[in-house]
Amino acid sequence: MDRADFIKFVESVSRNPVEQINSYKRQERPVFGYTCSYVPEELIDAMGIIPVRMLGRAQTIQSAERHFQSYCCSQVRSLMEEFVDGVYASLDGLLFAHTCDTMQQFHDIYKKNFPKAFVKNINFPSRLDGEIPYNYALAETKRFLKSVEEFTGRPLSSDSLKESVTAYNKNRTLLEKLYGLHLKYPVDIPSRLLLQSVIMTQCVDKREANKWLEQFLSSFDEKTPEDSKRKRIMLVGSVNINEEVYDLADEFGAMIADDDLCTGRRYFSTQVSEPTIEGVTRRYLSRPHCAAKHRDVHSRERWLLELIEKRSIDGVIFLYLKFCDPHCFDYPDLRKAIEEKKVPTQLIEMEQSVAQSGQLRTKLQAFVEMIS
Amino acid sequence: MEQFNQLSEISSNERLRKLMVGYYMKAKFSWLTRKKIAWITSGGPVEPLISMGITPIYPENHGAMIGARKMGPELSDAAEDLGYSRDLCSYFRCDVGSAVLKKSPIDIRPKFLGGRAVFGGGLPKPDLLVCCNNICGTVLKWYEVQARFFNVPLIIVDTPYNYDGETTEIIEYVTAQFGEMITQIEKATGKRFSEKEFIRVGELSDEAVNLWNEVLSICENVPAPMTCFDAFMYLAPIVTLRGTQEVVDYYKQLKVELQSLADRKISPVPEEKFRLIWDNLPIWFKMRRLSKTLANYGAVLVADTYTNAWADNDISVEKPIESMARVYATAYLNRNTETKIKNMVNLMNRFKADGFLIHSNRSCKPYSFGQLDIKDEVSRRTGKPALMIEADMCDPRAYSDEQIATRIQAFIETLKERKATA
Ligand code: SF4
Ligand code: SF4
């Protein structure tokens, strides 16, 4: 495998995972879709089911109009569109996790419209602080697990959980390494490869994903770093599948150096320290959290400032989906806290998978100029 | 406080006005009585606060007043200037706008101080914030914002949505949090919790909720002695002051008066032709106009899902904390969509409704997403037609009178045809 193969692979899977799902189905391996990164994937994987992340890619909304009003975020609207249109009909089930109001209602609406589908929700707490939420999260994880065990007809074995946790932790290490190498080789590892690689690993059996990543990353072992003074931009938001932002940053001589996205660092941060249900539960409670969750009133601010410092970030782009409430609530205070550290910010609101107008280009260009 | 019913016979309306003015007045002057103030969400566990002598303040009730006074756009603009999106809940935007501008329908100007606005308009500053997310995830974020703004402690009671109904995991989790919450309140306010006092307040709260349920049920009578536009007004005390004797007394009187109207078949609408159910929050800035429009067609809103959300309570003496956990964990908006469908069908039958009006409320995503499916399903199960109108409870900027009027007119035509062929 050379680098080009890897790039081709991540590109095709991240843009359209349906072929990947179908190939698993041809091997008679069960596949579950999951809508949120709070679904404890290790447990699903350990039950022999391949979890595949659902990201709405529908370009236009028609079928979903009958279920979601126009003021619903495009992640959910375009996903519903694809479900109604049967894009993911070959999935064996769909998993939800509690996050925001919109996702919550999406679960109910999906269940109502697909009464025969296997649909489960892990009712993850909104509070992440202290032992009371932990005790609940653990009890809820066990309840959730039971329903998956009913599907497979056999209980979770501790050996396979160990194996899964190892594969997942390794995957996290590899993605971390990719992010690190990207800073040294911004040409050989273009920014968009961060996004595509994360989405790829969300859609592929972790062992396979790890193999690809390992080979790709080891090709940099002996390589001298590129000489780069590129300005470093960090993205903050919910989910994103837009590659253009990454490409434009590169094109204007900057780079997307890191992010706080669900299709980015939030997905792979924090290892599972102990290969048990307890250990897995702890990891999901302690990872950098999504805006829909609460640790304390300054936890997201602290985390972002820490990341900015660690990665020497020059500018932050809040990349939001329109109608994404949790992030819109956080924006003004986060902006203030970041700008107080003399790091400029820019807000970009978009609709998932809708092609961006020239505006995005103009905004990116102006922003890169500003931080240069 | 505005009144919408044309029934001057209801003398308890004056009592309601006094009750609410007194409540806000006392709260504004709490520094005199050294009472602590806690801001709390509309579905939040207020009984522990009242039992500990803390004044609960409801930004959502305040939001409704702002909407009814048509102050929404101005206050919302102030929040938008800070960077808050116009797509966020308008109660939140109004609350932030009011806190920043110190403007509000509550602007107390005591006579003895020459009628000057001494403390600025708006809600009294909180010593503590209590957020229960059994209505939405919005309040979690909203209270985080306010906790940073006022720099006061925030207590969160996390009540997981009842995706699979009421699970033991949820009840245990919420029960544990109530224990924790009481300790936190004690710490933040220096007040002590007494279980005896708590049970007393809980009983009063139960009594008020039961009375409220009875008040709403009077509209099962044909003709109904009031409409939902009245109920939306009568709701304020059950939200803000349940757990106090005054509220119990007020609803007792209201109930007697409404019952007497019902017995004499007196209706606020000259001729009751169509009985309708309302879903979602009121459109506060259009109450008068909508109530007139409907009245002109002889259409009466006889029940709604919103005011009924406070008609369910049961705090038991044996296990007060656990039963409180159950009540708050299973609040109306915390129940899944299938339960909401059943509830609506039940309301349709109980109140002998001819159809229903669905307010698709841009501000309230958890209440509104699912309505398209609910609409089809409730129509299918009851055989009754529905009309959905898109609006917002406080923000009139996307509202068109003409468009709504035309749609209501067309809906009334449908109802007429159905009656004719029935
Ligand atoms: S977090 Fe935001 S983008 Fe994700 S489902 Fe909720 S509203 Fe949509
Ligand atoms: S989102 Fe809905 S339930 Fe939540 S505060 Fe706003 S109006 Fe109330």
Short mmCIF file of N, CA and C in Angstrom, two decimals, chain A residues 288-364:
data_model
loop_
_atom_site.label_atom_id
_atom_site.label_comp_id
_atom_site.label_asym_id
_atom_site.label_seq_id
_atom_site.Cartn_x
_atom_site.Cartn_y
_atom_site.Cartn_z
N PRO A 288 -13.61 14.68 26.34
CA PRO A 288 -14.03 16.06 26.10
C PRO A 288 -15.49 16.04 25.65
N HIS A 289 -16.32 16.84 26.28
CA HIS A 289 -17.74 16.60 26.06
C HIS A 289 -18.36 17.49 24.99
N CYS A 290 -19.51 16.99 24.54
CA CYS A 290 -20.31 17.67 23.52
C CYS A 290 -21.06 18.82 24.19
N ALA A 291 -21.46 19.80 23.41
CA ALA A 291 -22.13 20.98 23.98
C ALA A 291 -23.47 20.64 24.63
N ALA A 292 -24.03 19.50 24.29
CA ALA A 292 -25.32 19.14 24.88
C ALA A 292 -25.18 18.54 26.27
N LYS A 293 -23.95 18.33 26.70
CA LYS A 293 -23.71 17.74 28.02
C LYS A 293 -23.15 18.79 28.99
N HIS A 294 -23.27 18.47 30.27
CA HIS A 294 -22.83 19.42 31.28
C HIS A 294 -21.81 18.80 32.23
N ARG A 295 -20.64 19.40 32.31
CA ARG A 295 -19.70 18.98 33.37
C ARG A 295 -19.69 20.06 34.43
N ASP A 296 -19.26 21.26 34.04
CA ASP A 296 -19.51 22.43 34.88
C ASP A 296 -19.67 23.60 33.93
N VAL A 297 -19.93 24.78 34.45
CA VAL A 297 -20.30 25.86 33.53
C VAL A 297 -19.11 26.41 32.74
N HIS A 298 -17.91 26.00 33.09
CA HIS A 298 -16.75 26.48 32.33
C HIS A 298 -15.96 25.35 31.67
N SER A 299 -16.49 24.12 31.73
CA SER A 299 -15.66 22.99 31.28
C SER A 299 -15.28 23.06 29.80
N ARG A 300 -16.19 23.47 28.97
CA ARG A 300 -15.84 23.51 27.54
C ARG A 300 -14.83 24.62 27.28
N GLU A 301 -15.02 25.73 27.94
CA GLU A 301 -14.09 26.85 27.78
C GLU A 301 -12.66 26.42 28.18
N ARG A 302 -12.57 25.77 29.33
CA ARG A 302 -11.26 25.32 29.80
C ARG A 302 -10.60 24.40 28.79
N TRP A 303 -11.38 23.44 28.31
CA TRP A 303 -10.85 22.45 27.37
C TRP A 303 -10.36 23.12 26.08
N LEU A 304 -11.15 24.04 25.56
CA LEU A 304 -10.75 24.69 24.31
C LEU A 304 -9.50 25.55 24.49
N LEU A 305 -9.44 26.28 25.60
CA LEU A 305 -8.27 27.12 25.83
C LEU A 305 -7.01 26.27 25.99
N GLU A 306 -7.18 25.13 26.62
CA GLU A 306 -6.05 24.22 26.80
C GLU A 306 -5.55 23.72 25.44
N LEU A 307 -6.47 23.35 24.60
CA LEU A 307 -6.13 22.84 23.27
C LEU A 307 -5.47 23.93 22.42
N ILE A 308 -5.99 25.13 22.53
CA ILE A 308 -5.44 26.26 21.77
C ILE A 308 -3.99 26.50 22.16
N GLU A 309 -3.76 26.42 23.45
CA GLU A 309 -2.42 26.64 23.97
C GLU A 309 -1.47 25.52 23.53
N LYS A 310 -1.92 24.29 23.74
CA LYS A 310 -1.09 23.14 23.45
C LYS A 310 -0.71 23.08 21.97
N ARG A 311 -1.64 23.43 21.12
CA ARG A 311 -1.41 23.32 19.68
C ARG A 311 -0.98 24.63 19.03
N SER A 312 -0.73 25.62 19.83
CA SER A 312 -0.37 26.96 19.33
C SER A 312 -1.30 27.41 18.21
N ILE A 313 -2.56 27.42 18.53
CA ILE A 313 -3.58 27.78 17.52
C ILE A 313 -3.59 29.29 17.30
N ASP A 314 -3.69 29.67 16.01
CA ASP A 314 -3.71 31.11 15.69
C ASP A 314 -5.11 31.67 15.51
N GLY A 315 -6.06 30.80 15.22
CA GLY A 315 -7.43 31.30 15.02
C GLY A 315 -8.43 30.17 15.15
N VAL A 316 -9.63 30.52 15.58
CA VAL A 316 -10.65 29.50 15.79
C VAL A 316 -11.85 29.78 14.89
N ILE A 317 -12.30 28.76 14.20
CA ILE A 317 -13.54 28.89 13.42
C ILE A 317 -14.63 28.08 14.10
N PHE A 318 -15.70 28.75 14.47
CA PHE A 318 -16.88 28.04 14.97
C PHE A 318 -17.66 27.60 13.74
N LEU A 319 -17.65 26.32 13.50
CA LEU A 319 -18.28 25.78 12.30
C LEU A 319 -19.59 25.13 12.71
N TYR A 320 -20.66 25.87 12.61
CA TYR A 320 -21.93 25.39 13.17
C TYR A 320 -22.93 25.01 12.10
N LEU A 321 -23.73 24.03 12.43
CA LEU A 321 -24.88 23.74 11.59
C LEU A 321 -26.01 24.65 12.04
N LYS A 322 -26.70 25.19 11.07
CA LYS A 322 -27.82 26.06 11.44
C LYS A 322 -28.83 25.26 12.27
N PHE A 323 -29.41 25.90 13.25
CA PHE A 323 -30.40 25.31 14.16
C PHE A 323 -29.79 24.32 15.15
N CYS A 324 -28.49 24.30 15.28
CA CYS A 324 -27.88 23.42 16.28
C CYS A 324 -27.83 24.17 17.61
N ASP A 325 -28.87 23.99 18.41
CA ASP A 325 -29.02 24.75 19.65
C ASP A 325 -27.85 24.64 20.63
N PRO A 326 -27.42 23.42 20.98
CA PRO A 326 -26.40 23.34 22.03
C PRO A 326 -25.18 24.20 21.73
N HIS A 327 -24.73 24.17 20.50
CA HIS A 327 -23.54 24.95 20.16
C HIS A 327 -23.84 26.44 20.09
N CYS A 328 -25.00 26.78 19.58
CA CYS A 328 -25.35 28.21 19.50
C CYS A 328 -25.41 28.84 20.90
N PHE A 329 -25.82 28.06 21.88
CA PHE A 329 -25.85 28.58 23.25
C PHE A 329 -24.45 28.88 23.77
N ASP A 330 -23.50 28.04 23.41
CA ASP A 330 -22.15 28.20 23.95
C ASP A 330 -21.36 29.31 23.26
N TYR A 331 -21.77 29.61 22.04
CA TYR A 331 -20.94 30.47 21.20
C TYR A 331 -20.51 31.81 21.82
N PRO A 332 -21.44 32.66 22.27
CA PRO A 332 -20.99 34.00 22.69
C PRO A 332 -19.96 33.97 23.82
N ASP A 333 -20.17 33.14 24.82
CA ASP A 333 -19.21 33.10 25.94
C ASP A 333 -17.88 32.47 25.53
N LEU A 334 -17.94 31.46 24.68
CA LEU A 334 -16.69 30.84 24.22
C LEU A 334 -15.90 31.83 23.37
N ARG A 335 -16.62 32.51 22.49
CA ARG A 335 -15.94 33.49 21.65
C ARG A 335 -15.21 34.51 22.51
N LYS A 336 -15.93 34.98 23.52
CA LYS A 336 -15.36 36.00 24.40
C LYS A 336 -14.10 35.47 25.09
N ALA A 337 -14.21 34.28 25.64
CA ALA A 337 -13.07 33.70 26.37
C ALA A 337 -11.87 33.51 25.45
N ILE A 338 -12.12 33.09 24.24
CA ILE A 338 -11.01 32.83 23.31
C ILE A 338 -10.41 34.15 22.82
N GLU A 339 -11.27 35.10 22.52
CA GLU A 339 -10.74 36.38 22.02
C GLU A 339 -9.99 37.14 23.11
N GLU A 340 -10.38 36.90 24.36
CA GLU A 340 -9.62 37.51 25.45
C GLU A 340 -8.18 37.02 25.49
N LYS A 341 -7.95 35.85 24.94
CA LYS A 341 -6.59 35.32 24.84
C LYS A 341 -5.92 35.78 23.55
N LYS A 342 -6.52 36.77 22.92
CA LYS A 342 -5.97 37.34 21.68
C LYS A 342 -5.94 36.35 20.52
N VAL A 343 -6.84 35.41 20.55
CA VAL A 343 -6.97 34.50 19.41
C VAL A 343 -8.25 34.89 18.66
N PRO A 344 -8.12 35.29 17.38
CA PRO A 344 -9.30 35.71 16.63
C PRO A 344 -10.24 34.54 16.35
N THR A 345 -11.51 34.82 16.20
CA THR A 345 -12.49 33.78 15.88
C THR A 345 -13.37 34.20 14.71
N GLN A 346 -14.01 33.22 14.15
CA GLN A 346 -14.93 33.47 13.03
C GLN A 346 -16.06 32.46 13.14
N LEU A 347 -17.28 32.94 12.95
CA LEU A 347 -18.43 32.03 12.98
C LEU A 347 -18.85 31.71 11.55
N ILE A 348 -19.00 30.43 11.27
CA ILE A 348 -19.53 30.03 9.96
C ILE A 348 -20.69 29.08 10.20
N GLU A 349 -21.86 29.49 9.74
CA GLU A 349 -23.03 28.64 9.90
C GLU A 349 -23.34 27.99 8.56
N MET A 350 -23.56 26.71 8.57
CA MET A 350 -23.93 26.09 7.30
C MET A 350 -24.93 24.97 7.45
N GLU A 351 -25.35 24.47 6.30
CA GLU A 351 -26.27 23.34 6.28
C GLU A 351 -25.46 22.14 5.83
N GLN A 352 -25.67 21.02 6.50
CA GLN A 352 -24.91 19.84 6.17
C GLN A 352 -25.13 19.44 4.71
N SER A 353 -24.05 19.16 4.04
CA SER A 353 -24.02 18.62 2.69
C SER A 353 -24.66 19.52 1.63
N VAL A 354 -24.96 20.74 1.99
CA VAL A 354 -25.40 21.67 0.96
C VAL A 354 -24.14 22.37 0.45
N ALA A 355 -23.95 22.37 -0.86
CA ALA A 355 -22.75 22.96 -1.42
C ALA A 355 -22.67 24.43 -1.00
N GLN A 356 -21.47 24.84 -0.61
CA GLN A 356 -21.30 26.20 -0.11
C GLN A 356 -21.13 27.18 -1.27
N SER A 357 -21.60 28.36 -1.03
CA SER A 357 -21.48 29.39 -2.06
C SER A 357 -20.08 30.00 -1.98
N GLY A 358 -19.84 30.99 -2.82
CA GLY A 358 -18.55 31.67 -2.80
C GLY A 358 -18.26 32.32 -1.45
N GLN A 359 -19.33 32.48 -0.66
CA GLN A 359 -19.18 33.15 0.64
C GLN A 359 -18.16 32.48 1.55
N LEU A 360 -18.17 31.15 1.52
CA LEU A 360 -17.28 30.41 2.39
C LEU A 360 -15.83 30.73 2.04
N ARG A 361 -15.57 30.78 0.73
CA ARG A 361 -14.23 31.10 0.23
C ARG A 361 -13.80 32.49 0.72
N THR A 362 -14.70 33.45 0.53
CA THR A 362 -14.38 34.82 0.94
C THR A 362 -14.10 34.88 2.44
N LYS A 363 -14.95 34.21 3.20
CA LYS A 363 -14.79 34.24 4.66
C LYS A 363 -13.46 33.63 5.08
N LEU A 364 -13.16 32.47 4.51
CA LEU A 364 -11.92 31.78 4.86
C LEU A 364 -10.71 32.63 4.50
#
